[in-house]
Each structure stands twice: as structure tokens, then as C-alpha cells.
Amino acid sequence: MKALSLLLPFALIALVTAAKVGNPEKGSHQRTVLSRGFVTEGASIGDVNGDGSADLVAGPHWYAGPDFKEKNRYYPGEALNPKGYAHSSFLSWVMDVNGDGRNDILQVAHGPAFHLDIYLQPGEGSKAEAWPKHRVVTSFGGESPEMIDITGDGKPELVGLKKDVWGFYSGDWTEPTKAWSFHAVSENTKAGHYTHGLGVGDLNGDKRIDIIWKEGWYECPENPTGGLWKFHKFQFSPQGGAQMLVYDVDGDGDNDIVTSLWAHGWGMAWFENSAKDGGVDLKKHIIMPSNSKPGAGGVVFSQHHSLAMGDFNADGLTDFVTGKRWWAHGGGDPGADQPAVLYWFELKRSEKHGVEFIPHLVDTDSGVGTQVAVGDLDGDDKTDIGVGNKKGIYIFRTK
């Protein structure tokens, strides 16, 4: 693997980059402001009303695609002070939970612990203003939980912590609104309820979903529920970032990892994986350093509290999007008052430069939340972006 090269062919405004001065870079996406109110810490994309178009879920509201002009409420909630938190909504997913043909909404909320609520779409339809709520997980930890099929039964599990133990919560899909059960994959890690950094994906090439956090990774056994998983210690970052994205960055046939290094501070990196004979060897490549100095293309910003994958230019390579979670703690974090930027990082590979992550500015006044939504909203094969956070609710379509 050749040395990492990080380039950006544009000069960026000084407030955003603290490195390059010149003509402002134009945003790569068309921006639509849906609301300036603070009602959610994150957003998700899915077909809520079953019309074949992707919708945006943001807190108590869902916006109907493809034009997102129609706002619908499915539980009570009003705009909040951005110095606080939107306790009812941190992350969400859209799926048909009870098999009735109507998509429901799963919502991670907080107060005082994280918990998982299922809002069942009622019989009268998606535009009903009060969907029945069922709390299926009363208390779990980890600020970037994942919803993914770990067991191979075709149904997703919620990956997170229970009293400092990593594992996953499973529902009884014949009665999915009853309490979900927890399966431990680790000993007590002393990770802490609000630990940062979580990823899921196949690291060792055995076609099974491993669980990754800032201190290492747990290898999924042939029977995921058969006992504790083997732990491989590796220090990704001391503080922990956000979603740890697992995909083949360098195109060598095994999965690598892209992650922020500190969700409330500075730093982002990708970890090159050399998987041989079932083993995993990880090498760190800096995208942005763990301080306020510029990184890729002269870009620097803090508080990258959520990341998501997508193909933003339809070139067949997987890119990623992230940005600043503005005022995550009411303005007390490093770089908190700098612009709430949003970037997508283009993946390029070449014999000359190896892997390049090229940042493209999307916006300077929105950023991300605890979850950034991605999906193709207009059928052009390019990934679009949805944002819900303390700056409001936004759609960004690729131009």
C-alpha cells in the first residue's frame, strides 16, 4: 500500500479551514431547509408512507419525499433550546416491525438512560398524529448504536452496551413490541454509559459481522449467541469517535475502517486492514490530525459526532459524509463556535497516490447530529444527505 495522499483542489474560506485563504468553495449539494427548529439530535431516511419515495424522519416529524414539502407529526414535540438536548430523539430507523405491510419507526431516546422506542404505524395510516409507542429496551449505553442483522435470521439487532458489557438486543419478531433480550459478547469493559465509537462489519473475511469499538474488536463466532466473543485489543482512539465505518477502502478485498477519533474534539483517520489467514493487521492513516491543525486539503473542524457511507458522485466507490455537531454540549467543546460545516469525503485510488480522501464542502451552517441520514432521494444513483440537529432540519441533494 502506497503512502496516503490527501488532496483538495479548491481553496476554502479561512473560517472553515483555518488553513487556506481564497475564493469560497461552492457547496456540492443543493440545500433545502425544512425547519430551523431544534427537535432532534439526528435523522434517518426511509419510506414511511409506502409510496416508493424515501422520506426523512427527524424527531417527532417525518417529511414526505420526493419534494419534502409535507410535514407530518407522529408523536408530540416542539422546538427546544439548542443549549439542551432533544431527549426524545437521538437516532432512528424506518422498517416494518410487526409485518403488517406498513413501515414503523424505531427511535433511540434518552432520559436519563438511552432506550429504544418503537412507534407502530396505526391502521388509519402514516398521517396519524399519535402512533402507539412501545419501549422495548429500557436502558443501554453507547452513543453510536447500530441496528444490523448479527445472527443471520434476516432481522436486525440493536448493538450497544448493557452495564458496560458489549452485546446486542434481539426482539421476538412474533411479538416485537415486548421487551427485547440482551446477548453479551464481552466481559465488563468499564466502557461507561456514554462511550463513543462503534462499528459493525466483517474484519477477518469470515462473512460474519464483528463488533468494533475504540479499544479493539470482537470476533463473531460461528454461533453468535453461543457465548462470549474473542476480543482483539487495538487502540483506535483514546476518546472514541462516532460510527466506525467498515468497508474496503483500498480495494484489496478486505474491509478497512474509517472513523472520527474524538466525537467532541479533533481527529479523523482510516485504518488499513491486512487480513491474512483469518488474522487482522491494522495500520492508521490520518485524515485530520488530533488537534486543530489542518488535514486533508487544508480542512479542519471538530465534533464529528456522526459519519455515514454513500456514493456521492456515482463513480462506484464508497465515500463518506461527516461534519460538525454544533453545540453538542451547549458550546463547551473544542471549536464549538466555529462554523457548522458539512463535508463529503471522496474516495480515490491510484497507483501514483494510493488512497486519497478528497473533502468536498456541502454546507457551512448545518453540520451533523448524532446520526446523519444518507440515501438516493431522486433516483440519480448519487447519495443525498439528510440532517437533523440543533441547527434545524435539512435535505442536501447532489447536484
C-alpha positions as MATLAB code, in Angstrom:
seq = 'MKALSLLLPFALIALVTAAKVGNPEKGSHQRTVLSRGFVTEGASIGDVNGDGSADLVAGPHWYAGPDFKEKNRYYPGEALNPKGYAHSSFLSWVMDVNGDGRNDILQVAHGPAFHLDIYLQPGEGSKAEAWPKHRVVTSFGGESPEMIDITGDGKPELVGLKKDVWGFYSGDWTEPTKAWSFHAVSENTKAGHYTHGLGVGDLNGDKRIDIIWKEGWYECPENPTGGLWKFHKFQFSPQGGAQMLVYDVDGDGDNDIVTSLWAHGWGMAWFENSAKDGGVDLKKHIIMPSNSKPGAGGVVFSQHHSLAMGDFNADGLTDFVTGKRWWAHGGGDPGADQPAVLYWFELKRSEKHGVEFIPHLVDTDSGVGTQVAVGDLDGDDKTDIGVGNKKGIYIFRTK';
ca = [
       0.000    0.000    0.000;
       1.435    3.347   -1.009;
       1.629    6.285    1.348;
      -1.612    8.107    1.953;
      -2.109   11.250   -0.098;
      -4.781   13.745    0.886;
      -5.541   16.465   -1.602;
      -8.211   19.044   -2.313;
      -8.190   21.145   -5.482;
     -10.141   24.021   -4.011;
      -9.240   26.965   -1.775;
     -11.582   27.230    1.188;
     -12.712   30.084    3.382;
     -10.442   30.775    6.342;
     -13.119   30.344    8.997;
     -13.811   26.818    7.842;
     -10.312   25.556    7.190;
      -8.071   27.783    9.289;
      -5.507   26.953    6.636;
      -6.266   28.219    3.148;
      -7.499   31.634    2.091;
      -9.053   32.311   -1.293;
     -12.351   32.229   -3.116;
     -15.045   30.367   -1.173;
     -15.761   26.853   -2.362;
     -19.273   26.366   -3.662;
     -21.361   23.696   -1.956;
     -21.540   20.387   -3.797;
     -25.226   19.834   -2.967;
     -28.500   21.685   -3.376;
     -29.710   22.736    0.057;
     -33.332   22.635    1.228;
     -34.170   23.993    4.691;
     -37.133   22.083    6.113;
     -37.085   23.685    9.565;
     -34.906   25.913   11.740;
     -36.316   24.434   14.930;
     -34.345   22.073   17.178;
     -36.413   18.919   17.660;
     -33.917   16.082   17.182;
     -30.264   15.114   17.581;
     -30.250   13.024   14.374;
     -32.210   11.969   11.288;
     -32.910    8.922    9.134;
     -34.264    8.116    5.679;
     -36.897    5.521    4.795;
     -40.241    5.069    3.046;
     -42.710    5.882    5.812;
     -45.914    6.065    3.776;
     -45.171    3.229    1.350;
     -45.404    5.312   -1.843;
     -41.997    4.206   -3.112;
     -40.260    7.514   -2.332;
     -37.770    7.968    0.502;
     -38.940   10.180    3.370;
     -36.966   11.948    6.107;
     -37.567   11.169    9.791;
     -36.453   13.913   12.191;
     -37.654   13.814   15.774;
     -41.472   13.919   16.048;
     -41.829   14.650   12.338;
     -41.453   12.868    9.043;
     -41.220   14.746    5.763;
     -42.745   13.141    2.666;
     -40.462   12.690   -0.310;
     -39.675   13.316   -3.050;
     -40.234   17.074   -2.527;
     -40.301   17.026    1.338;
     -42.834   19.850    1.457;
     -45.371   17.878    3.502;
     -44.547   17.655    7.223;
     -46.283   15.024    9.350;
     -46.189   14.544   13.117;
     -46.278   11.047   14.655;
     -45.750   11.984   18.327;
     -45.928   15.280   20.282;
     -42.895   17.556   20.366;
     -41.964   21.206   19.973;
     -38.763   23.147   19.241;
     -36.215   23.233   22.068;
     -33.374   25.420   23.315;
     -30.163   24.309   21.491;
     -28.200   24.606   24.729;
     -30.034   21.500   25.905;
     -30.870   18.142   24.305;
     -33.706   16.663   22.274;
     -34.156   13.773   24.692;
     -36.889   12.039   22.701;
     -34.826   11.616   19.527;
     -31.136   10.742   19.068;
     -31.190    8.123   16.281;
     -33.943    6.400   14.289;
     -34.623    3.674   11.726;
     -37.572    3.007    9.426;
     -38.782   -0.589    8.969;
     -41.868   -2.791    9.162;
     -41.566   -4.202   12.673;
     -44.796   -6.196   13.010;
     -45.169   -7.436    9.427;
     -48.417   -5.599    8.662;
     -47.052   -4.075    5.449;
     -46.673   -0.586    6.969;
     -43.292    0.810    7.936;
     -42.803    1.762   11.572;
     -40.211    3.996   13.252;
     -37.648    2.845   15.814;
     -36.309    5.697   17.910;
     -33.373    5.906   20.323;
     -34.250    8.354   23.075;
     -32.564    9.493   26.301;
     -33.826   10.245   29.746;
     -31.797    9.544   31.793;
     -30.563    6.346   30.087;
     -30.669    5.561   26.379;
     -33.666    3.467   25.443;
     -35.303    2.124   22.279;
     -38.898    3.006   21.438;
     -40.952    1.513   18.612;
     -43.658    3.713   17.101;
     -46.102    1.451   15.261;
     -47.807    2.971   12.260;
     -51.510    2.827   13.100;
     -54.251    1.370   10.946;
     -55.538    4.796    9.951;
     -52.254    5.415    8.116;
     -48.947    7.244    8.238;
     -50.513   10.699    8.642;
     -51.972    9.895   12.043;
     -50.519   12.280   14.648;
     -50.183    9.794   17.517;
     -48.546    6.454   16.751;
     -48.631    3.881   19.594;
     -45.253    3.819   21.401;
     -43.662    0.680   22.826;
     -40.453    0.820   24.896;
     -38.598   -2.415   24.085;
     -35.170   -1.573   25.620;
     -35.255    0.422   28.828;
     -31.547    1.117   29.329;
     -28.470    0.691   27.168;
     -25.178    2.501   26.594;
     -23.051    3.746   23.720;
     -23.579    6.947   21.733;
     -23.497    5.355   18.258;
     -25.669    2.228   18.490;
     -26.130    0.170   15.337;
     -29.170   -1.666   14.019;
     -27.982   -4.644   11.941;
     -28.600   -8.367   11.493;
     -25.946  -10.034   13.659;
     -27.476  -13.511   13.939;
     -28.279  -14.081   10.270;
     -32.032  -14.536   10.780;
     -32.906  -11.655    8.481;
     -33.995   -9.418   11.366;
     -31.911   -6.594   12.875;
     -30.450   -6.471   16.362;
     -29.571   -3.348   18.359;
     -25.830   -3.317   19.103;
     -24.744   -1.462   22.236;
     -23.830   -1.752   25.907;
     -25.660   -3.104   28.928;
     -23.959   -2.025   32.150;
     -20.567   -1.739   30.393;
     -20.931   -5.096   28.604;
     -20.954   -5.101   24.792;
     -23.611   -7.130   23.048;
     -26.864   -6.911   21.162;
     -30.571   -6.738   21.916;
     -32.903   -9.056   19.983;
     -36.647   -8.861   19.589;
     -39.120  -11.706   19.441;
     -40.408  -10.955   15.968;
     -43.686  -12.752   16.623;
     -44.250  -10.156   19.378;
     -41.702   -7.402   18.589;
     -43.183   -4.810   20.957;
     -42.349   -6.904   24.017;
     -39.061   -6.322   25.866;
     -36.016   -7.264   23.778;
     -33.475   -9.686   25.263;
     -29.754   -8.974   25.578;
     -26.906  -11.242   24.487;
     -23.459  -10.383   25.863;
     -20.370  -10.714   23.683;
     -17.854   -9.258   26.188;
     -16.874   -9.183   29.826;
     -17.428   -5.958   31.769;
     -15.328   -3.388   29.852;
     -15.839   -0.405   32.178;
     -16.543    1.486   28.957;
     -19.058    3.834   30.550;
     -22.635    4.525   29.566;
     -21.673    7.380   27.222;
     -18.741    5.719   25.497;
     -18.084    6.850   21.926;
     -17.208    4.870   18.837;
     -18.920    1.742   17.489;
     -18.644   -0.150   14.223;
     -20.062   -3.366   12.768;
     -18.715   -5.359    9.836;
     -16.614   -8.311    8.708;
     -12.960   -7.577    9.537;
     -11.394  -11.027    9.146;
     -13.157  -12.182    5.984;
     -15.253  -14.999    7.501;
     -18.556  -13.446    6.304;
     -19.713  -12.758    9.863;
     -20.431   -9.376   11.477;
     -17.791   -8.327   14.018;
     -18.267   -5.576   16.611;
     -15.680   -2.791   16.851;
     -15.172   -0.076   19.453;
     -12.398    2.321   20.351;
     -10.404   -0.288   22.316;
     -10.467   -3.134   19.771;
     -12.847   -5.587   18.118;
     -14.894   -8.655   18.983;
     -14.732  -11.542   16.525;
     -18.128  -13.029   15.741;
     -18.115  -16.830   16.212;
     -19.982  -19.319   14.046;
     -22.820  -19.198   16.569;
     -23.223  -15.521   17.531;
     -25.360  -16.383   20.576;
     -23.198  -19.287   21.772;
     -21.174  -17.358   24.332;
     -18.679  -14.510   24.617;
     -16.756  -13.467   21.515;
     -12.975  -13.425   21.147;
     -11.546   -9.949   21.786;
      -8.697   -8.434   19.766;
      -7.248   -5.418   21.542;
      -6.378   -2.418   19.359;
      -6.391    1.246   20.377;
      -8.305    3.101   17.689;
      -8.533    6.281   19.763;
      -8.434    7.215   23.448;
     -11.618    9.318   23.447;
     -13.662    7.471   20.823;
     -15.462    8.877   17.833;
     -18.818    8.083   16.281;
     -19.984    5.490   13.760;
     -16.944    3.446   12.725;
     -17.495    2.746    9.026;
     -16.416   -0.680    7.794;
     -15.709   -1.057    4.067;
     -12.918   -1.890    1.616;
     -11.192    1.491    1.306;
      -8.125    0.408   -0.673;
      -9.798   -2.217   -2.866;
      -7.609   -5.124   -1.760;
     -10.506   -7.413   -0.881;
     -10.710   -6.938    2.893;
     -12.601   -4.385    4.950;
     -10.927   -1.320    6.453;
     -12.284    1.213    8.952;
     -12.996    4.945    8.687;
     -13.702    6.779   11.935;
     -13.509   10.043   13.785;
     -11.042    9.913   16.661;
     -12.837   12.185   19.107;
     -16.544   12.893   18.724;
     -16.301   16.124   20.715;
     -12.852   17.250   19.610;
     -10.435   16.806   16.725;
      -9.198   13.993   14.529;
     -10.253   11.552   11.853;
      -8.454    8.526   10.375;
      -8.818    5.386    8.326;
      -7.303    2.099    9.392;
      -5.863   -0.079    6.651;
      -6.554   -3.766    7.194;
      -4.226   -6.513    6.012;
      -6.281   -9.646    6.649;
      -4.215  -12.813    6.201;
      -5.214  -16.358    7.198;
      -8.058  -15.027    9.314;
      -5.812  -12.523   11.092;
      -6.255   -8.770   11.060;
      -3.412   -6.235   10.970;
      -4.434   -2.571   11.191;
      -2.403    0.482   10.165;
      -3.512    4.042   10.941;
      -3.675    6.775    8.271;
      -4.550   10.316    9.370;
      -7.290   12.218    7.534;
      -7.401   15.079   10.042;
      -4.954   15.223   12.973;
      -5.970   15.015   16.633;
      -5.546   18.738   17.171;
      -6.722   21.915   15.492;
      -4.215   21.663   12.631;
      -5.494   21.214    9.063;
      -5.675   17.795    7.487;
      -6.982   16.627    4.115;
      -6.966   19.520    1.665;
      -6.405   22.053    4.448;
      -9.735   21.207    6.060;
     -10.153   21.158    9.827;
     -13.237   21.034   12.033;
     -14.148   19.466   15.356;
     -17.035   17.444   16.820;
     -17.547   14.918   14.006;
     -20.144   13.003   16.013;
     -21.673   11.051   13.118;
     -20.459    9.519    9.861;
     -22.238    7.633    7.088;
     -21.236    5.895    3.863;
     -22.504    6.566    0.348;
     -21.513    7.011   -3.279;
     -21.938   10.755   -3.640;
     -20.658   11.019   -7.220;
     -21.862    7.640   -8.604;
     -18.350    6.514   -9.531;
     -18.792    3.102   -7.916;
     -16.513    3.835   -4.938;
     -17.774    4.228   -1.385;
     -17.279    7.720    0.062;
     -18.347    9.067    3.452;
     -20.009   12.145    4.914;
     -19.459   13.889    8.236;
     -19.437   17.374    9.727;
     -19.582   19.335   12.955;
     -22.131   18.511   15.610;
     -22.608   22.144   16.534;
     -23.014   22.872   20.250;
     -23.054   19.191   21.201;
     -22.639   20.212   24.857;
     -24.136   23.687   24.670;
     -20.978   25.348   23.367;
     -18.348   23.894   25.712;
     -16.408   21.652   23.318;
     -13.221   22.391   21.325;
     -14.045   24.534   18.302;
     -17.692   24.680   19.355;
     -18.419   28.133   17.911;
     -16.709   27.578   14.572;
     -18.996   27.130   11.535;
     -21.263   24.080   11.500;
     -19.726   22.611    8.362;
     -20.819   19.525    6.430;
     -18.441   17.666    4.075;
     -18.421   14.546    1.973;
     -15.055   12.871    1.501;
     -14.484   11.428   -1.967;
     -12.518    8.185   -2.152;
      -9.961    7.957   -4.952;
      -7.438    5.197   -5.667;
      -4.435    5.350   -7.971;
      -1.057    3.687   -8.474;
       0.666    7.031   -8.027;
      -1.048    8.291   -4.882;
      -2.578    5.156   -3.362;
      -5.707    6.108   -1.379;
      -6.908    9.706   -1.368;
      -9.811   11.162    0.604;
     -10.792   14.432   -1.064;
     -13.157   16.611    1.007;
     -15.965   18.492   -0.721;
     -17.834   21.223    1.105;
     -21.586   20.660    1.310;
     -22.593   23.452    3.684;
     -21.251   25.860    6.324;
     -24.346   26.259    8.503;
     -25.860   22.871    9.338;
     -23.311   20.175   10.254;
     -24.391   16.788   11.591;
     -26.059   15.393   14.672;
     -25.646   12.036   16.372;
     -26.877   10.422   13.144;
     -26.571   11.718    9.578;
     -29.018   10.271    7.045;
     -27.985    9.089    3.571;
     -29.899    7.757    0.570;
     -30.672    8.336   -3.097;
     -33.627   10.726   -2.913;
     -34.073   11.453   -6.623;
     -33.006    8.292   -8.459;
     -29.785    9.638   -9.995;
     -27.626    6.967   -8.275;
     -25.863    9.678   -6.253;
     -26.181    9.637   -2.477;
     -28.068   12.537   -0.926;
     -27.946   13.701    2.702;
     -30.468   14.417    5.448;
     -29.593   16.338    8.607;
     -31.456   16.876   11.865;
     -29.687   18.708   14.710;
     -29.547   21.906   16.756;
     -29.375   23.977   13.578;
     -32.632   22.531   12.242;
     -33.654   20.015    9.576;
     -32.162   19.927    6.078;
     -32.030   17.975    2.831;
     -28.941   18.132    0.601;
     -29.322   16.747   -2.903;
     -26.273   16.032   -5.034;
     -26.131   18.452   -7.952;
];
